[in-house]
Amino acid sequence: MKKLCIIAFSVLASAVAISASDTMPVYLDPSKSIDERVEDALARLNTQEKIDIIHAQSKFCSKGVARLGIPELWTTDGPHGIRPEVLWDEWEQAGWTNDSCVAFPALTCLAATWDPELSLLYGKSLGEEARFRGKDVVLGPGVNIYRTPLNGRNFEYMGEDPYLASRMVVPYVKGLQSLGVAACVKHFALNNNELNRHTTNVIVDDRALYEIYLPAFKAAVQQGDAWSIMAGYNLYDSQHLCHNARILNDILKKEWNYKGAVVSDWGGAHDTMEAITNGLDLEFGSWTNGLYAGASNAYDNYYLALPYLDLIKQGKVGTDELDDKARRVLRLIMLTAMDNCKGNGSMCSKEHYDAARRIGHDGIVLLRNENYLLPIAKPSARILVVGENAIKMMTVGGGSSSLKVQREVSPLDGIRSAASSLGMSVDYARGYVGDITGEYNGVVTGQDLTDSRSAAELIAEAKTKAAQADYVIFVGGLNKSAGQDCEDSDRASLSLPYDQDNVIMALAEANSNLIVVNVSGNAVAMPWVKKAPAILQAWFLGSEAGNSIADVIFGHVNPSGKLPFSFPVKLTDNAAHHLNAYPGTKRADSEIVDLEYKEGILVGYRWHDTKKIKPLFAFGHGLSYTDFEFGKLSADNSVMTADGTITFTIPVTNTGKMAGAEVVQLYISDPKCSVMRPAKELKAFDKVWLEPGETKNVTLSIDRDALSYFDADKHEWVAEPGDFIASVGSASDNIKSTLKFKLK
């Protein structure tokens, strides 16, 4: 509230100073169009002021124009919660006591809900927290494609499929921006690994670029109207993406007609002239260690600061590019910081915790459930929980998405609470010791996870207790430490760390009622998969993690999550690793690492299905506590015209005894084409809720775009007339009905 009042007073005072008449300046008049207001404000700025607003003045803030009452712009890390305050020039904590937040589930979990309505709820909830903290821009969501399961930052993204990511990112952006808080969609583009992220030069053909890696960004800016976009760290065509002529100018601003602002990733800018000419609008973090660079005016020495101004004064560059940058930044400021009618927001509300819990349990994926081991319903059951991830805080760590939360319910606490209410007892055994640290960037969990016992002693204790229990719940997986699910590093292998495989095998020997809860943002190898009758993929679930997990384990919620990416049996079953297309080859004469995306468009299930490589768990896979029966697929027409649509209908029946939701997935195949096409591609889906015995006719419509491939030579989308096949099912490897149709 204080910030808004200051802004309002500043604007009012400036208006009086600017105009002696009663006419309000256009840029202050909310009744005028945004374009009119921006152009009016731009005409009032001098060159120095235009330079001032296109680069940072602190870690997360850029200047406004005090003379005109134009406020500064405040950014904050997301995408899963509002980052705690840091000092002006440093990464250290500011020491506030009122900057704790609700941590929402990671975006892999959101994508696993396959529910755009939940994505809208996510964006609105996050926007309310951002408003309360006076933030104008949330640095998220992330929609980089899941290319390799080793990418340490996959947990922040929305999976391997461009259509799924596109459907899920748009409502997130709209929900967030409905609160007057800008989304900053990241990291544009081809930022698909953390290893060598500043020096990797991606080599990818145009067809893969347009079909796989760009669609979610395009949807975010064209359908979601994202007000800002963050460029990536890496290179493409040997040019850094924060000032890449092809990606930012040719594609984003010309082809897509983007009017928003391009923001650099923190430290992603490298050259003044390229930054001027190649599309960067707002520069942040070029010296991410603040004033440590040695100059008292470090921010004035950013690439788009005094070096840019000097080139203008010397007549070496004009001001057309500067006007364009300032125009875009002014637009961003007016949509956010100068929108004084957007309300104050709310922080740590019951509604936000409820939203986090709901998104969490709806995103949990039931991978395996032999003999209906889950849900646990045995009266007076004795339950043993094993594993470090059952007690370790997961909201701290992982990089820029690390949070300072008001509270975090651990899996053990959530299970204990739910079990107690049902008359069941819960014991705990550590099982393994992983990362006992609990600190990131000054936020400390306060947990003491030290345990001096040997691995053999820990396993022995767990086995003994497991033999005496009715059910054993192992909660393990990855954490947010370096080398696991964490920014700025990739995983060393597909395997679980800390010898967890041996712990799981030992538990399986001691008790046949073993439930494995895998907490991760990535696929993991499961050599014990057939020895664990029940497996849950639980993601990083945020503040309500334990309650979301307990909701599913005890059947308060029927799981409906579906995998947003494939789980390979082994690493070399993944396309990038099968083709030795990771992590790339270092050039002999520089630090640049050339990384060729040899798999082209065959990413994820497109690779598995086309090459007939059976995954451990397929894209779109997810079981339920009830059963669904699919009827016969039909269509409103057997022929689609070039400018028309076709609507498919399939009856789905809940044949079980519990209400639940099923995700009906439509895949399209082009069996005869002049170019190679994947075996099938997701082109529509719908999540339908059914009571026991209920049947609903699910309709899914597509147009010509769903049949098209990108012709790189013609630089256009092409749909070749002829036969196509529509396949509907509950996963990419579980097709229930198919239908042939024609495109005229």
XYZ file of C-alpha atoms in Angstrom:
744
model
C 0.000 0.000 0.000
C 2.804 2.399 0.877
C 4.445 2.011 -2.507
C 1.171 2.620 -4.366
C 0.444 5.755 -2.341
C 3.895 7.136 -3.081
C 3.446 6.446 -6.795
C 0.009 8.076 -6.850
C 1.314 11.191 -5.059
C 4.316 11.368 -7.378
C 2.139 11.101 -10.469
C -0.258 13.761 -9.193
C 2.539 16.148 -8.297
C 4.152 15.663 -11.693
C 0.896 16.269 -13.514
C 0.493 19.613 -11.777
C 4.070 20.565 -12.579
C 3.841 19.553 -16.217
C 0.631 21.307 -17.141
C -0.658 24.654 -15.986
C -4.049 23.847 -17.511
C -6.640 21.443 -16.167
C -5.878 18.986 -18.970
C -4.251 15.812 -17.761
C -1.180 14.751 -19.771
C -2.055 11.871 -22.075
C 0.430 9.474 -20.478
C -1.338 9.900 -17.130
C -4.847 9.495 -18.509
C -6.092 5.904 -18.027
C -8.975 6.559 -20.413
C -6.523 6.832 -23.302
C -5.228 3.793 -25.164
C -1.964 2.285 -23.974
C -0.310 3.204 -27.277
C -1.361 6.859 -26.970
C -0.086 7.052 -23.410
C 3.234 5.441 -24.315
C 3.854 7.731 -27.281
C 3.024 10.807 -25.221
C 5.411 9.768 -22.451
C 8.135 8.865 -24.938
C 7.933 12.329 -26.511
C 8.566 13.913 -23.091
C 11.729 11.896 -22.326
C 15.202 13.183 -23.122
C 17.961 10.846 -24.302
C 19.458 10.371 -20.846
C 16.080 9.417 -19.391
C 15.496 6.904 -22.169
C 18.860 5.311 -21.369
C 18.045 5.303 -17.661
C 14.886 3.208 -17.998
C 16.391 0.409 -20.124
C 18.865 -0.961 -17.582
C 18.870 -1.961 -13.930
C 19.622 0.295 -10.998
C 19.769 -2.576 -8.474
C 19.515 -6.358 -8.336
C 15.812 -6.427 -9.221
C 14.789 -2.849 -9.986
C 15.108 -0.477 -12.938
C 14.673 3.305 -12.941
C 11.620 5.314 -13.702
C 11.539 9.026 -14.549
C 11.005 11.004 -11.365
C 10.609 14.260 -13.269
C 7.478 12.910 -14.950
C 6.177 10.785 -12.100
C 6.949 7.565 -13.986
C 7.767 4.969 -11.309
C 10.568 2.463 -11.186
C 9.930 -1.144 -12.183
C 10.266 -3.945 -9.637
C 10.898 -7.507 -10.758
C 10.966 -10.678 -8.686
C 11.873 -14.266 -9.220
C 9.178 -16.856 -9.657
C 7.879 -18.922 -11.138
C 6.662 -20.912 -8.109
C 6.459 -18.160 -5.482
C 7.626 -14.636 -4.703
C 11.324 -14.531 -3.856
C 12.416 -13.036 -0.496
C 13.900 -9.555 -0.509
C 17.628 -9.161 -1.036
C 19.835 -6.131 -0.484
C 19.909 -3.391 -3.117
C 23.255 -4.311 -4.632
C 23.892 -7.797 -3.236
C 22.374 -11.271 -3.168
C 22.366 -11.357 0.640
C 19.012 -11.322 2.420
C 17.543 -7.947 3.288
C 16.435 -9.341 6.636
C 12.740 -8.590 6.278
C 10.356 -10.449 8.559
C 7.287 -10.066 6.344
C 8.550 -11.485 3.035
C 7.623 -15.145 3.512
C 5.358 -16.580 0.820
C 3.278 -19.554 -0.223
C 5.305 -21.925 -2.381
C 3.209 -23.301 -5.199
C 4.077 -26.622 -6.845
C 6.818 -26.586 -9.463
C 5.692 -26.137 -13.053
C 6.293 -29.805 -13.894
C 3.493 -30.530 -11.428
C 1.260 -27.872 -12.938
C 1.823 -29.350 -16.408
C 1.055 -32.822 -15.002
C -2.461 -31.667 -14.044
C -3.261 -31.264 -17.760
C -5.808 -28.722 -16.494
C -5.769 -25.179 -17.953
C -8.254 -24.024 -15.290
C -5.724 -24.874 -12.577
C -3.086 -22.967 -14.540
C -5.343 -19.907 -14.424
C -5.789 -20.367 -10.669
C -2.012 -20.690 -10.290
C -1.363 -17.443 -12.155
C -4.006 -15.501 -10.223
C -2.794 -16.786 -6.849
C 0.810 -15.920 -7.643
C -0.266 -12.528 -8.960
C -2.029 -11.726 -5.702
C 1.125 -12.510 -3.736
C 3.209 -10.384 -6.105
C 0.794 -7.450 -5.774
C 0.940 -7.589 -1.998
C 4.732 -7.355 -2.161
C 4.675 -4.466 -4.661
C 6.176 -6.448 -7.539
C 5.539 -5.456 -11.134
C 7.105 -8.346 -13.048
C 7.342 -12.024 -12.130
C 10.251 -13.759 -13.823
C 8.311 -16.715 -15.126
C 6.769 -18.984 -16.224
C 9.369 -21.175 -17.903
C 8.471 -23.164 -21.020
C 11.773 -24.554 -22.256
C 11.285 -28.013 -23.711
C 12.292 -31.120 -21.750
C 14.966 -32.479 -24.109
C 17.142 -34.481 -21.708
C 16.325 -35.846 -18.225
C 19.696 -34.548 -17.050
C 18.754 -30.869 -17.342
C 18.893 -29.531 -13.797
C 16.204 -26.951 -14.448
C 13.525 -29.175 -15.970
C 11.473 -28.917 -12.777
C 10.745 -25.261 -13.638
C 9.320 -26.076 -17.060
C 6.202 -27.672 -18.573
C 7.436 -30.863 -20.163
C 8.471 -32.269 -23.512
C 5.472 -31.481 -25.690
C 5.003 -28.054 -27.308
C 1.217 -28.364 -27.503
C 0.785 -29.271 -23.826
C 3.149 -26.470 -22.775
C 1.270 -24.016 -25.014
C -2.120 -24.920 -23.556
C -0.835 -24.649 -19.984
C 1.234 -21.461 -20.253
C -1.475 -19.188 -21.660
C -3.867 -19.266 -18.662
C -0.919 -18.870 -16.249
C 0.069 -15.665 -18.070
C -3.502 -14.382 -18.246
C -4.156 -15.127 -14.595
C -0.980 -13.407 -13.440
C -1.475 -10.340 -15.622
C -5.122 -9.987 -14.579
C -3.631 -8.707 -11.303
C -1.561 -6.050 -13.102
C 1.624 -8.101 -12.730
C 3.585 -8.867 -15.886
C 4.659 -12.362 -16.796
C 8.222 -12.600 -18.071
C 8.166 -15.853 -20.020
C 11.535 -17.568 -20.020
C 14.118 -18.532 -21.241
C 13.765 -17.578 -24.899
C 14.846 -19.922 -26.452
C 16.694 -23.260 -26.829
C 17.859 -23.070 -23.205
C 17.556 -26.826 -22.622
C 20.487 -27.630 -20.340
C 22.250 -25.943 -17.433
C 25.694 -27.417 -18.028
C 27.730 -24.820 -19.972
C 24.614 -22.680 -20.137
C 26.539 -19.453 -20.827
C 28.707 -20.948 -23.566
C 26.563 -23.570 -25.322
C 25.893 -22.748 -28.967
C 22.802 -24.642 -30.095
C 22.757 -25.987 -33.627
C 19.207 -26.906 -34.606
C 17.353 -27.127 -37.898
C 14.519 -24.699 -38.551
C 11.880 -27.399 -38.590
C 12.706 -28.489 -35.030
C 13.019 -24.851 -33.967
C 9.521 -23.984 -35.166
C 7.748 -27.263 -34.370
C 9.271 -28.072 -30.966
C 11.084 -25.185 -29.289
C 9.103 -22.063 -30.255
C 5.356 -22.918 -30.028
C 4.950 -22.442 -26.252
C 6.680 -19.046 -26.398
C 4.563 -18.055 -29.387
C 1.383 -19.035 -27.545
C 2.472 -17.084 -24.471
C 3.015 -13.850 -26.408
C 0.248 -14.122 -29.016
C -2.547 -15.876 -27.106
C -1.488 -14.908 -23.590
C -0.264 -11.395 -24.493
C 2.731 -11.754 -22.168
C 3.975 -8.259 -21.427
C 7.616 -9.273 -21.210
C 9.877 -12.150 -22.194
C 13.283 -13.149 -20.869
C 16.019 -14.112 -23.301
C 18.230 -17.111 -22.580
C 21.860 -17.405 -21.543
C 23.045 -19.674 -24.322
C 23.918 -19.007 -27.947
C 22.193 -19.798 -31.221
C 23.912 -19.262 -34.565
C 27.005 -18.367 -32.470
C 25.224 -15.314 -31.075
C 24.047 -14.933 -27.486
C 20.285 -15.129 -27.164
C 20.040 -11.927 -25.129
C 20.957 -10.089 -28.310
C 20.256 -12.565 -31.087
C 19.177 -11.016 -34.355
C 17.302 -14.064 -35.655
C 15.423 -15.018 -32.496
C 14.608 -11.573 -31.080
C 14.285 -9.374 -34.158
C 13.279 -11.632 -37.024
C 11.069 -14.122 -35.206
C 9.782 -12.463 -32.027
C 9.346 -8.869 -33.096
C 8.765 -9.167 -36.844
C 7.107 -12.553 -37.446
C 5.118 -12.537 -34.197
C 4.658 -8.736 -34.083
C 5.579 -8.680 -30.405
C 5.068 -5.336 -28.630
C 6.357 -6.329 -25.206
C 9.783 -5.885 -23.655
C 12.684 -8.307 -23.990
C 14.497 -8.624 -20.670
C 17.980 -10.077 -20.345
C 18.579 -12.988 -18.052
C 20.747 -11.811 -15.168
C 24.211 -11.491 -16.698
C 23.047 -12.575 -20.148
C 24.156 -9.463 -22.052
C 27.687 -9.419 -23.470
C 28.044 -6.658 -26.062
C 26.763 -3.094 -26.398
C 26.463 -2.942 -30.181
C 24.676 -6.285 -30.422
C 22.389 -5.311 -27.547
C 21.527 -2.077 -29.385
C 20.723 -3.647 -32.721
C 19.554 -7.168 -31.883
C 16.425 -6.763 -29.828
C 17.346 -6.472 -26.134
C 15.153 -3.884 -24.389
C 15.864 -4.072 -20.666
C 19.220 -5.159 -19.227
C 19.531 -6.761 -15.807
C 22.369 -8.305 -13.866
C 25.292 -7.824 -16.210
C 27.453 -7.708 -13.109
C 25.447 -10.085 -11.000
C 27.708 -9.443 -8.029
C 26.457 -5.871 -7.892
C 29.040 -3.221 -7.076
C 31.776 -5.775 -6.513
C 32.866 -5.022 -10.081
C 34.760 -2.081 -8.645
C 32.887 0.923 -9.987
C 30.652 2.981 -7.750
C 28.414 3.507 -10.772
C 28.365 -0.158 -11.846
C 24.831 0.023 -13.223
C 25.706 3.039 -15.359
C 28.406 0.916 -16.953
C 25.978 -1.778 -18.143
C 26.058 -2.404 -21.881
C 22.838 -0.444 -22.443
C 23.862 2.416 -20.139
C 26.772 4.882 -20.537
C 28.458 2.840 -23.301
C 25.261 3.190 -25.325
C 24.923 6.899 -24.530
C 28.533 7.516 -25.527
C 27.971 5.881 -28.922
C 24.975 8.164 -29.484
C 26.961 11.262 -28.495
C 29.771 10.228 -30.827
C 27.327 9.848 -33.687
C 28.186 6.159 -34.130
C 24.597 5.016 -33.603
C 21.240 6.704 -33.985
C 18.318 6.821 -31.586
C 15.710 4.790 -33.473
C 16.604 1.633 -31.565
C 16.652 3.559 -28.281
C 13.157 4.900 -28.922
C 11.906 1.394 -29.631
C 13.432 0.038 -26.406
C 12.129 2.917 -24.296
C 8.686 2.563 -25.880
C 8.513 -1.108 -24.895
C 9.723 -0.467 -21.355
C 7.283 2.422 -20.908
C 4.483 0.140 -22.020
C 5.554 -2.418 -19.425
C 5.653 0.241 -16.692
C 2.224 1.599 -17.596
C 0.638 -1.850 -17.608
C 2.065 -2.638 -14.177
C 3.647 -0.018 -11.910
C 1.374 2.792 -13.183
C -1.823 0.785 -12.922
C -3.035 2.125 -9.584
C -6.450 0.487 -9.833
C -5.333 -3.107 -9.575
C -5.732 -3.622 -5.831
C -3.314 -4.563 -3.097
C -3.226 -8.326 -3.452
C -2.864 -10.782 -0.584
C -0.122 -12.922 0.919
C -0.162 -16.360 2.555
C -3.948 -16.523 2.480
C -5.990 -19.663 3.088
C -7.091 -19.479 -0.535
C -3.472 -19.614 -1.706
C -2.657 -22.611 0.477
C -5.807 -24.311 -0.791
C -4.752 -23.598 -4.376
C -1.253 -24.979 -3.754
C -2.692 -28.132 -2.194
C -5.190 -28.674 -4.997
C -2.649 -28.145 -7.776
C -0.288 -30.470 -5.908
C -2.612 -33.426 -5.501
C -4.089 -33.006 -8.984
C -0.582 -33.105 -10.464
C 0.627 -36.225 -8.624
C 0.887 -39.114 -11.073
C 0.028 -42.671 -10.064
C 2.608 -44.552 -12.118
C 1.907 -48.058 -10.851
C -0.688 -49.636 -8.562
C -0.553 -53.420 -8.653
C -3.384 -55.247 -6.903
C -4.854 -51.857 -5.958
C -2.402 -51.398 -3.097
C -3.416 -47.748 -2.989
C -5.294 -46.045 -1.487
C -4.473 -47.189 2.042
C -7.739 -47.929 3.804
C -6.954 -50.767 6.247
C -8.272 -49.929 9.734
C -5.549 -49.478 12.370
C -2.843 -49.913 9.735
C 0.776 -49.662 10.860
C 2.666 -47.521 8.372
C 6.419 -47.063 8.083
C 7.713 -44.010 6.251
C 11.318 -44.217 5.032
C 13.559 -41.695 3.304
C 15.229 -38.333 3.688
C 12.835 -36.652 1.280
C 10.045 -37.388 3.759
C 11.507 -34.808 6.142
C 13.725 -32.491 4.061
C 12.427 -29.023 3.149
C 12.277 -28.692 -0.625
C 11.262 -25.054 -0.980
C 14.823 -23.905 -0.202
C 17.407 -24.466 -2.925
C 17.364 -25.164 -6.644
C 18.544 -21.740 -7.799
C 16.567 -18.582 -8.436
C 13.261 -20.339 -7.678
C 14.350 -20.944 -4.066
C 11.832 -19.499 -1.625
C 11.372 -18.340 1.942
C 8.072 -19.864 2.985
C 5.716 -19.165 5.833
C 5.344 -22.912 6.267
C 6.051 -26.178 4.495
C 4.248 -29.413 5.331
C 6.674 -32.326 4.937
C 5.517 -35.651 3.473
C 6.039 -37.320 6.865
C 3.936 -34.729 8.683
C 1.216 -34.847 6.045
C 1.055 -38.647 6.159
C 1.097 -38.689 9.969
C -1.712 -36.182 10.234
C -3.950 -37.970 7.753
C -3.181 -41.426 9.187
C -3.930 -40.285 12.736
C -7.361 -39.030 11.715
C -8.058 -42.513 10.302
C -6.852 -44.376 13.387
C -3.594 -45.510 11.802
C -0.078 -45.276 13.262
C 3.070 -44.010 11.532
C 6.721 -44.749 12.309
C 9.772 -43.324 10.544
C 13.208 -44.584 9.507
C 15.830 -42.447 7.764
C 16.926 -45.114 5.266
C 19.665 -42.983 3.725
C 21.511 -39.718 4.280
C 21.703 -37.376 1.331
C 22.235 -33.628 1.529
C 21.986 -32.459 5.128
C 22.465 -28.786 4.271
C 19.488 -26.465 4.359
C 20.541 -23.039 3.117
C 20.345 -21.107 -0.121
C 21.217 -17.460 -0.628
C 20.820 -16.705 3.051
C 17.507 -18.495 3.580
C 18.043 -21.222 6.188
C 15.636 -24.095 6.805
C 16.743 -24.532 10.396
C 16.604 -28.308 10.009
C 19.261 -30.510 11.587
C 19.494 -33.508 9.264
C 22.816 -34.835 10.526
C 22.991 -38.605 11.057
C 26.294 -40.333 11.779
C 25.098 -43.883 11.174
C 26.536 -45.899 8.291
C 24.525 -46.817 5.209
C 24.378 -50.420 6.403
C 23.011 -49.377 9.795
C 20.363 -47.180 8.220
C 19.204 -49.935 5.861
C 19.182 -52.500 8.684
C 16.955 -50.281 10.801
C 14.593 -49.653 7.895
C 14.344 -53.372 7.064
C 13.615 -54.325 10.655
C 10.857 -51.753 10.968
C 9.499 -52.586 7.509
C 9.008 -56.226 8.442
C 6.749 -55.153 11.308
C 4.619 -52.711 9.280
C 1.477 -53.236 7.235
C 2.613 -50.700 4.636
C 5.964 -49.141 3.802
C 6.065 -45.721 2.120
C 9.496 -44.806 0.761
C 9.801 -41.076 0.041
C 12.948 -40.401 -1.947
C 14.047 -39.176 -5.348
C 16.043 -36.049 -6.050
C 16.464 -32.803 -4.148
C 17.401 -29.263 -5.122
C 21.130 -29.564 -4.494
C 23.741 -28.901 -7.175
C 23.915 -31.798 -9.597
C 20.277 -32.735 -9.120
C 17.182 -30.584 -9.750
C 19.000 -27.280 -9.571
C 19.836 -24.239 -11.651
C 23.363 -23.889 -13.066
C 24.146 -27.626 -13.006
C 22.944 -30.796 -14.669
C 22.566 -34.279 -13.252
C 25.443 -36.719 -13.557
C 23.198 -39.672 -14.423
C 19.623 -40.918 -14.593
C 20.073 -42.919 -11.386
C 18.801 -41.998 -7.948
C 21.547 -40.534 -5.732
C 22.629 -41.635 -2.250
C 22.333 -45.363 -3.003
C 18.552 -45.185 -2.797
C 18.110 -48.123 -5.164
C 19.626 -50.449 -2.559
C 17.359 -49.028 0.145
C 14.264 -49.635 -2.010
C 15.365 -53.185 -2.859
C 15.917 -53.946 0.827
C 12.479 -52.610 1.724
C 10.874 -54.688 -1.030
C 12.466 -57.813 0.460
C 11.139 -56.972 3.913
C 7.580 -55.978 2.954
C 5.568 -56.640 -0.203
C 3.271 -53.670 0.448
C 5.837 -51.123 -0.702
C 4.794 -47.700 -1.975
C 7.507 -45.556 -3.563
C 6.944 -41.795 -3.678
C 9.443 -40.234 -6.064
C 9.987 -36.522 -5.398
C 11.697 -34.962 -8.412
C 11.281 -32.689 -11.392
C 12.939 -35.205 -13.680
C 12.618 -38.796 -14.789
C 14.733 -41.268 -12.809
C 15.857 -44.817 -13.487
C 13.871 -47.462 -11.598
C 15.720 -50.822 -11.641
C 13.361 -51.911 -8.844
C 10.165 -50.986 -10.693
C 8.648 -54.481 -10.644
C 9.369 -54.903 -6.939
C 7.420 -51.791 -5.953
C 3.720 -52.500 -6.472
C 2.754 -48.831 -6.070
C 4.704 -45.817 -7.359
C 3.745 -42.143 -7.164
C 5.486 -39.342 -9.047
C 5.139 -36.487 -6.581
C 7.205 -33.558 -7.967
C 8.249 -30.584 -5.812
C 4.886 -29.670 -4.358
C 5.637 -26.523 -2.383
C 4.122 -25.425 0.919
C 1.381 -28.071 0.985
C 3.557 -30.975 -0.213
C 2.810 -33.366 2.620
C -0.923 -32.732 2.557
C -1.114 -33.165 -1.224
C 0.723 -36.500 -1.011
C -1.434 -37.697 1.887
C -4.594 -36.723 0.004
C -3.668 -39.226 -2.705
C -2.206 -41.986 -0.522
C -5.324 -42.243 1.652
C -7.828 -41.760 -1.159
C -9.191 -38.379 -0.135
C -8.351 -37.451 -3.716
C -8.431 -39.764 -6.719
C -5.158 -39.199 -8.618
C -5.611 -37.744 -12.098
C -2.145 -36.443 -13.006
C -0.529 -37.434 -16.291
C 3.165 -37.367 -17.125
C 4.233 -34.267 -19.089
C 7.373 -36.088 -20.240
C 8.556 -39.638 -20.926
C 10.441 -41.779 -18.422
C 13.089 -43.757 -20.347
C 14.206 -47.173 -19.085
C 17.818 -46.097 -19.449
C 19.501 -42.837 -20.403
C 20.417 -43.955 -23.926
C 16.738 -44.548 -24.665
C 16.396 -40.751 -24.674
C 16.986 -39.322 -28.155
C 19.639 -36.757 -27.204
C 21.729 -39.370 -25.411
C 21.097 -42.147 -27.927
C 22.579 -39.893 -30.614
C 25.407 -38.547 -28.413
C 23.864 -35.103 -28.805
C 24.671 -33.911 -25.266
C 26.517 -32.037 -23.797
C 28.272 -30.927 -27.001
C 31.840 -30.330 -28.188
C 34.077 -27.519 -27.007
C 35.687 -25.480 -29.748
C 39.443 -25.612 -29.831
C 39.892 -21.852 -29.973
C 37.280 -20.651 -27.466
C 35.022 -21.502 -24.544
C 32.079 -22.052 -26.875
C 30.515 -25.516 -26.805
C 28.718 -26.518 -30.000
C 25.660 -28.677 -29.287
C 23.787 -30.104 -32.254
C 20.193 -31.215 -31.731
C 20.662 -34.277 -33.913
C 17.260 -35.733 -33.044
C 15.494 -32.829 -34.753
C 11.756 -33.031 -34.109
C 11.944 -36.475 -32.469
C 11.879 -35.270 -28.887
C 10.336 -37.302 -26.062
C 7.462 -39.571 -27.034
C 7.941 -38.614 -30.679
C 11.278 -40.464 -30.481
C 10.002 -43.413 -28.434
C 6.958 -43.994 -30.646
C 8.678 -43.431 -33.995
C 11.737 -45.545 -33.161
C 9.638 -48.107 -31.241
C 11.696 -47.738 -28.061
C 9.483 -48.721 -25.133
C 9.607 -46.169 -22.307
C 9.516 -47.013 -18.622
C 6.453 -44.759 -18.351
C 5.057 -43.001 -21.395
C 4.165 -39.381 -21.966
C 0.580 -38.854 -20.835
C 0.612 -41.909 -18.567
C -1.197 -41.767 -15.234
C -3.441 -44.242 -13.427
C -6.549 -43.721 -11.307
C -8.278 -45.420 -8.391
C -11.210 -46.019 -10.705
C -11.450 -47.432 -14.247
C -12.415 -45.661 -17.443
C -13.745 -47.226 -20.599
C -13.421 -45.503 -23.962
C -16.009 -46.070 -26.663
C -15.645 -45.748 -30.422
C -14.229 -42.558 -31.891
C -16.410 -40.691 -34.382
C -16.154 -37.417 -36.290
C -18.575 -34.812 -37.581
C -17.074 -35.232 -41.028
C -14.703 -37.578 -42.816
C -13.132 -34.714 -44.761
C -11.578 -31.478 -43.519
C -11.432 -28.538 -45.873
C -8.298 -26.388 -45.920
C -9.983 -23.580 -43.981
C -12.243 -25.738 -41.839
C -12.202 -27.820 -38.691
C -13.098 -31.339 -37.717
C -14.598 -32.365 -34.394
C -14.063 -35.797 -32.902
C -16.326 -37.347 -30.286
C -15.648 -40.301 -28.018
C -17.771 -41.606 -25.133
C -15.892 -42.167 -21.865
C -17.429 -44.100 -18.974
C -16.348 -44.399 -15.358
C -16.766 -48.150 -14.811
C -15.308 -48.143 -11.294
C -16.667 -47.322 -7.859
C -14.954 -43.959 -7.246
C -15.477 -40.579 -8.885
C -12.448 -39.404 -10.821
C -11.026 -37.502 -13.759
C -9.550 -38.835 -16.976
C -7.498 -36.896 -19.518
C -8.686 -37.735 -23.022
C -5.766 -37.238 -25.388
C -5.987 -36.793 -29.171
C -2.934 -37.612 -31.296
C -2.642 -37.044 -35.055
C -0.603 -39.102 -37.523
C 0.239 -38.396 -41.156
C 1.104 -41.855 -42.528
C 2.015 -40.689 -46.020
C 3.941 -37.442 -46.264
C 6.748 -36.014 -48.381
C 8.817 -35.467 -45.211
C 9.499 -37.565 -42.138
C 6.844 -37.098 -39.476
C 6.599 -38.568 -35.975
C 4.409 -41.637 -35.435
C 1.907 -39.344 -33.721
C 1.682 -35.904 -32.110
C -0.564 -34.533 -29.382
C -2.995 -31.996 -30.857
C -5.872 -31.786 -28.358
C -6.898 -32.973 -24.907
C -9.652 -32.544 -22.357
C -9.831 -33.444 -18.676
C -13.253 -34.852 -17.855
C -14.724 -35.575 -14.389
C -16.984 -38.609 -14.078
C -19.051 -40.051 -11.263
C -19.185 -43.862 -10.937
C -21.223 -45.268 -13.821
C -21.380 -41.910 -15.606
C -20.711 -41.541 -19.329
C -19.780 -38.328 -21.102
C -19.213 -37.661 -24.775
C -15.882 -35.868 -25.019
C -15.432 -33.628 -28.056
C -12.081 -32.504 -29.387
C -11.729 -30.137 -32.346
C -8.726 -29.415 -34.545
C -8.059 -27.272 -37.583
C -5.514 -27.360 -40.389
C -2.735 -26.161 -38.081
C -2.884 -29.480 -36.229
C -2.076 -31.282 -39.473
C 0.802 -29.049 -40.523
C 4.551 -29.355 -40.447
C 7.049 -26.527 -40.871
C 8.665 -26.413 -44.307
C 12.039 -24.790 -43.669
C 12.754 -24.201 -47.363
C 9.475 -22.363 -47.918
C 9.514 -20.934 -44.378
C 5.858 -21.727 -43.942
C 3.528 -24.258 -42.358
C 2.345 -26.940 -44.770
C -0.478 -29.476 -44.486
C -0.385 -31.925 -47.355
C -3.789 -33.130 -48.589
C -4.512 -36.788 -48.044
C -5.213 -39.283 -45.293
C -4.608 -38.608 -41.596
C -5.243 -40.762 -38.554
C -6.775 -39.528 -35.329
C -5.917 -41.609 -32.254
C -7.549 -41.104 -28.875
C -6.385 -42.622 -25.622
C -5.276 -42.108 -22.045
C -1.537 -41.965 -22.811
C 0.750 -41.868 -25.826
C 1.204 -45.647 -25.488
C -2.401 -46.432 -24.577
C -4.535 -45.631 -27.598
C -8.171 -46.696 -27.286
C -9.673 -45.829 -30.659
C -8.540 -44.540 -34.056
C -10.222 -42.979 -37.053
C -9.032 -42.118 -40.560
C -10.020 -38.832 -42.177
C -8.958 -36.742 -45.163
C -7.694 -33.228 -45.690
C -8.831 -31.681 -48.961
